[in-house]
Amino acid sequence: MLLEATTPSVDQEINPWESAAHRFDEAAELLRLDDGMRKVLRSPAMELTVNIPVVLDDGRIEVFTGYRVQHSIARGPAKGGIRFAPDVSLDEVRALAAWMTWKCAVANIPFGGGKGGVICEPQLLSESELERITRRYTAEICEFIGPERDVPAPDVNTNEQTMAWIMDTYSMHQRHTVTAVVTGKPLELGGSLGRPEATGRGCLFVTEQALKQLGLDVSRTRVVIQGFGNVGGMAARLMTRRGLKVVAIIEYDGAVYNPHGLNIEELMSHRLETGSICGFPGGEDLDKDQAMLLDCDVLLPAARENVITSANAERIRAKILCEGANGPTTFVADSILAEKKVFVIPDILANAGGVTVSYFEWVQDRQGYFWNEKMVNDRLEEIMVTSFHDVIGYAEKHGVNNRTAAYMLALDRVAYAIKKRGLYA
Ligand code: GLU
């Protein structure tokens, strides 16, 4: 009876804020953080909801709801992407903002955490409608963002064009060009070399460390990737180049499988031509839910939240789970994976490559001095490898799993900053 009363409902399980809060509470308890500090770290520092009127191409006016949440600015300006999707919610943006705080702390870069989102269906909107939504959203959050305050970046369904519009709109309000207000910009507008590949490249670096840790041979490594966009696509490309075998790619409309390894460049061309990865001549089509359960060394979810839940965690057969997406695993699935001894590289470590190169971009913009690609990639590798070993070391020292270790490390760093700064009354 007691068990039944404490078992989370499906709604609780898939609510990202519940997952974030659950992991936070666990780490805070293990760190014996005092009650006051828990309250400070648990609640987002600022939440903004805006309803933005936009004229559509056919002349109609539509009102879109958008959010920007700053979870913490204790270690530096808030940092985090903006996503456009029909199912964006305040709870999701809150969780994503908190994850950014923990991610920046794990990578030890001088940022807090923030996130934004607009409820819309980008696939149904024209380029000029998207531009008007982006510009009006930016105008509404203009007072809250800035190079020293809160620095947005791309996320699901936003890209370097979106960032260029945000930079331009913000700059028009400031009456001068402010490139450091966003990262993930086009190269010609203050972007950084290596930024588009950074999240995927970061996933590669931590996967290599995990393989070493488990004594697995790179050339025999079979990888399954869910998501074939900026993160999954880049990771697939870079991993293949490094000698790993990407045996399956899973997308929203199906999966393709080739036990000998997929030719990623050809699969990208096939998708470009047909609009889908399905029907690829270099592999066989597979049911997407089945593909998640393939026997493999590395499973890399690189799309959205809640793909590994209590419904499939038991049947996952990967040795390593590298979380390229934010929040792909629910907190209920965590304990199932831990029991199965899956080596989890948690999202706040695994996908930190994107925000790390965002940090490099912000530094370059502020200095007006731009680095070559080797410098970006070498420094990224250094941070990813160091962060990996910081987390693994913490896990060993405290006898906890990698996710809990990453949270403990992050909470510890942020709590330290808050304590040192003290509370302004
Ligand atoms: N949206 C990415 C993330 O979730 C990048 C954020 C950034 O670069 O600020 O980590």
PDB file of C-alpha atoms in Angstrom, residues 12-25 27 41-45 69-72 75 78-81 83 89-109 111-116 155-156 303-308 323-332 334 346-353 355-356 403-404 406-411 414:
ATOM      1  CA  GLN A  12       4.518  12.976 -12.768  1.00  0.00           C
ATOM      2  CA  GLU A  13       7.076  10.729 -14.411  1.00  0.00           C
ATOM      3  CA  ILE A  14       7.068  12.619 -17.696  1.00  0.00           C
ATOM      4  CA  ASN A  15       6.890  16.121 -16.211  1.00  0.00           C
ATOM      5  CA  PRO A  16      10.476  17.396 -16.690  1.00  0.00           C
ATOM      6  CA  TRP A  17      10.209  19.684 -13.674  1.00  0.00           C
ATOM      7  CA  GLU A  18       9.366  16.643 -11.500  1.00  0.00           C
ATOM      8  CA  SER A  19      12.424  14.827 -12.859  1.00  0.00           C
ATOM      9  CA  ALA A  20      14.657  17.840 -12.269  1.00  0.00           C
ATOM     10  CA  ALA A  21      13.263  18.387  -8.759  1.00  0.00           C
ATOM     11  CA  HIS A  22      13.557  14.727  -7.828  1.00  0.00           C
ATOM     12  CA  ARG A  23      17.221  14.574  -8.784  1.00  0.00           C
ATOM     13  CA  PHE A  24      17.855  17.899  -7.109  1.00  0.00           C
ATOM     14  CA  ASP A  25      16.319  16.681  -3.835  1.00  0.00           C
ATOM     15  CA  ALA A  27      21.648  15.326  -4.448  1.00  0.00           C
ATOM     16  CA  LEU A  41      18.550  26.523  -5.481  1.00  0.00           C
ATOM     17  CA  ARG A  42      15.230  24.812  -6.085  1.00  0.00           C
ATOM     18  CA  SER A  43      13.284  27.847  -7.244  1.00  0.00           C
ATOM     19  CA  PRO A  44      13.942  29.692 -10.500  1.00  0.00           C
ATOM     20  CA  ALA A  45      15.178  33.254  -9.868  1.00  0.00           C
ATOM     21  CA  VAL A  69      13.182  31.564 -17.204  1.00  0.00           C
ATOM     22  CA  GLN A  70      16.401  32.428 -15.396  1.00  0.00           C
ATOM     23  CA  HIS A  71      17.023  29.703 -12.888  1.00  0.00           C
ATOM     24  CA  SER A  72      20.241  31.065 -11.406  1.00  0.00           C
ATOM     25  CA  ARG A  75      27.950  31.901 -11.106  1.00  0.00           C
ATOM     26  CA  ALA A  78      22.020  33.122 -17.194  1.00  0.00           C
ATOM     27  CA  LYS A  79      22.764  30.951 -20.231  1.00  0.00           C
ATOM     28  CA  GLY A  80      20.576  28.686 -22.280  1.00  0.00           C
ATOM     29  CA  GLY A  81      18.702  28.116 -25.489  1.00  0.00           C
ATOM     30  CA  ARG A  83      13.073  26.400 -28.313  1.00  0.00           C
ATOM     31  CA  SER A  89       5.286  24.584 -21.266  1.00  0.00           C
ATOM     32  CA  LEU A  90       6.428  26.664 -18.339  1.00  0.00           C
ATOM     33  CA  ASP A  91       7.298  23.512 -16.388  1.00  0.00           C
ATOM     34  CA  GLU A  92       9.468  22.284 -19.241  1.00  0.00           C
ATOM     35  CA  VAL A  93      11.263  25.627 -19.591  1.00  0.00           C
ATOM     36  CA  ARG A  94      11.782  25.734 -15.800  1.00  0.00           C
ATOM     37  CA  ALA A  95      13.368  22.295 -15.801  1.00  0.00           C
ATOM     38  CA  LEU A  96      15.536  23.114 -18.797  1.00  0.00           C
ATOM     39  CA  ALA A  97      16.687  26.355 -17.130  1.00  0.00           C
ATOM     40  CA  ALA A  98      17.675  24.474 -13.965  1.00  0.00           C
ATOM     41  CA  TRP A  99      19.498  21.870 -16.048  1.00  0.00           C
ATOM     42  CA  MET A 100      21.470  24.697 -17.665  1.00  0.00           C
ATOM     43  CA  THR A 101      22.561  25.917 -14.214  1.00  0.00           C
ATOM     44  CA  TRP A 102      23.791  22.432 -13.310  1.00  0.00           C
ATOM     45  CA  LYS A 103      25.344  21.881 -16.741  1.00  0.00           C
ATOM     46  CA  CYS A 104      27.383  25.097 -16.646  1.00  0.00           C
ATOM     47  CA  ALA A 105      28.521  24.212 -13.131  1.00  0.00           C
ATOM     48  CA  VAL A 106      29.575  20.685 -14.166  1.00  0.00           C
ATOM     49  CA  ALA A 107      31.559  22.132 -17.090  1.00  0.00           C
ATOM     50  CA  ASN A 108      32.849  24.779 -14.685  1.00  0.00           C
ATOM     51  CA  ILE A 109      32.118  27.684 -17.010  1.00  0.00           C
ATOM     52  CA  PHE A 111      27.412  31.045 -16.322  1.00  0.00           C
ATOM     53  CA  GLY A 112      24.158  30.471 -14.514  1.00  0.00           C
ATOM     54  CA  GLY A 113      21.192  28.808 -16.194  1.00  0.00           C
ATOM     55  CA  GLY A 114      18.275  30.038 -18.255  1.00  0.00           C
ATOM     56  CA  LYS A 115      15.933  28.811 -20.969  1.00  0.00           C
ATOM     57  CA  GLY A 116      13.253  30.143 -23.226  1.00  0.00           C
ATOM     58  CA  ASP A 155      17.722  24.816 -29.032  1.00  0.00           C
ATOM     59  CA  VAL A 156      14.999  22.606 -30.533  1.00  0.00           C
ATOM     60  CA  ALA A 303      16.193  14.689 -29.453  1.00  0.00           C
ATOM     61  CA  ARG A 304      13.655  15.470 -26.734  1.00  0.00           C
ATOM     62  CA  GLU A 305      12.728  14.504 -23.176  1.00  0.00           C
ATOM     63  CA  ASN A 306      11.189  11.269 -21.926  1.00  0.00           C
ATOM     64  CA  VAL A 307      12.364   8.670 -24.425  1.00  0.00           C
ATOM     65  CA  ILE A 308      13.658   6.318 -21.732  1.00  0.00           C
ATOM     66  CA  GLU A 323      22.445  11.682 -23.083  1.00  0.00           C
ATOM     67  CA  GLY A 324      22.846  14.108 -25.973  1.00  0.00           C
ATOM     68  CA  ALA A 325      19.341  15.501 -25.352  1.00  0.00           C
ATOM     69  CA  ASN A 326      18.207  17.309 -22.240  1.00  0.00           C
ATOM     70  CA  GLY A 327      16.212  15.061 -19.930  1.00  0.00           C
ATOM     71  CA  PRO A 328      15.803  12.007 -22.200  1.00  0.00           C
ATOM     72  CA  THR A 329      15.548   9.698 -19.176  1.00  0.00           C
ATOM     73  CA  THR A 330      12.833  10.027 -16.538  1.00  0.00           C
ATOM     74  CA  PHE A 331      13.723   9.843 -12.863  1.00  0.00           C
ATOM     75  CA  VAL A 332      11.781   6.587 -12.586  1.00  0.00           C
ATOM     76  CA  ASP A 334      17.063   6.159 -13.588  1.00  0.00           C
ATOM     77  CA  PRO A 346      24.076  12.228 -17.740  1.00  0.00           C
ATOM     78  CA  ASP A 347      22.761  15.048 -19.920  1.00  0.00           C
ATOM     79  CA  ILE A 348      24.255  17.805 -17.772  1.00  0.00           C
ATOM     80  CA  LEU A 349      27.657  16.354 -18.621  1.00  0.00           C
ATOM     81  CA  ALA A 350      27.134  14.627 -21.984  1.00  0.00           C
ATOM     82  CA  ASN A 351      25.607  17.559 -23.878  1.00  0.00           C
ATOM     83  CA  ALA A 352      27.649  20.315 -22.223  1.00  0.00           C
ATOM     84  CA  GLY A 353      29.759  20.705 -25.384  1.00  0.00           C
ATOM     85  CA  VAL A 355      27.169  25.557 -24.064  1.00  0.00           C
ATOM     86  CA  THR A 356      30.922  25.234 -23.634  1.00  0.00           C
ATOM     87  CA  ARG A 403      23.893  11.208 -12.575  1.00  0.00           C
ATOM     88  CA  THR A 404      23.704  11.747  -8.839  1.00  0.00           C
ATOM     89  CA  ALA A 406      26.961  15.190 -11.577  1.00  0.00           C
ATOM     90  CA  TYR A 407      24.104  16.800  -9.636  1.00  0.00           C
ATOM     91  CA  MET A 408      26.071  16.740  -6.385  1.00  0.00           C
ATOM     92  CA  LEU A 409      29.105  18.311  -8.040  1.00  0.00           C
ATOM     93  CA  ALA A 410      26.961  21.001  -9.675  1.00  0.00           C
ATOM     94  CA  LEU A 411      24.944  21.799  -6.544  1.00  0.00           C
ATOM     95  CA  VAL A 414      26.562  26.688  -7.168  1.00  0.00           C
TER      96      VAL A 414
END
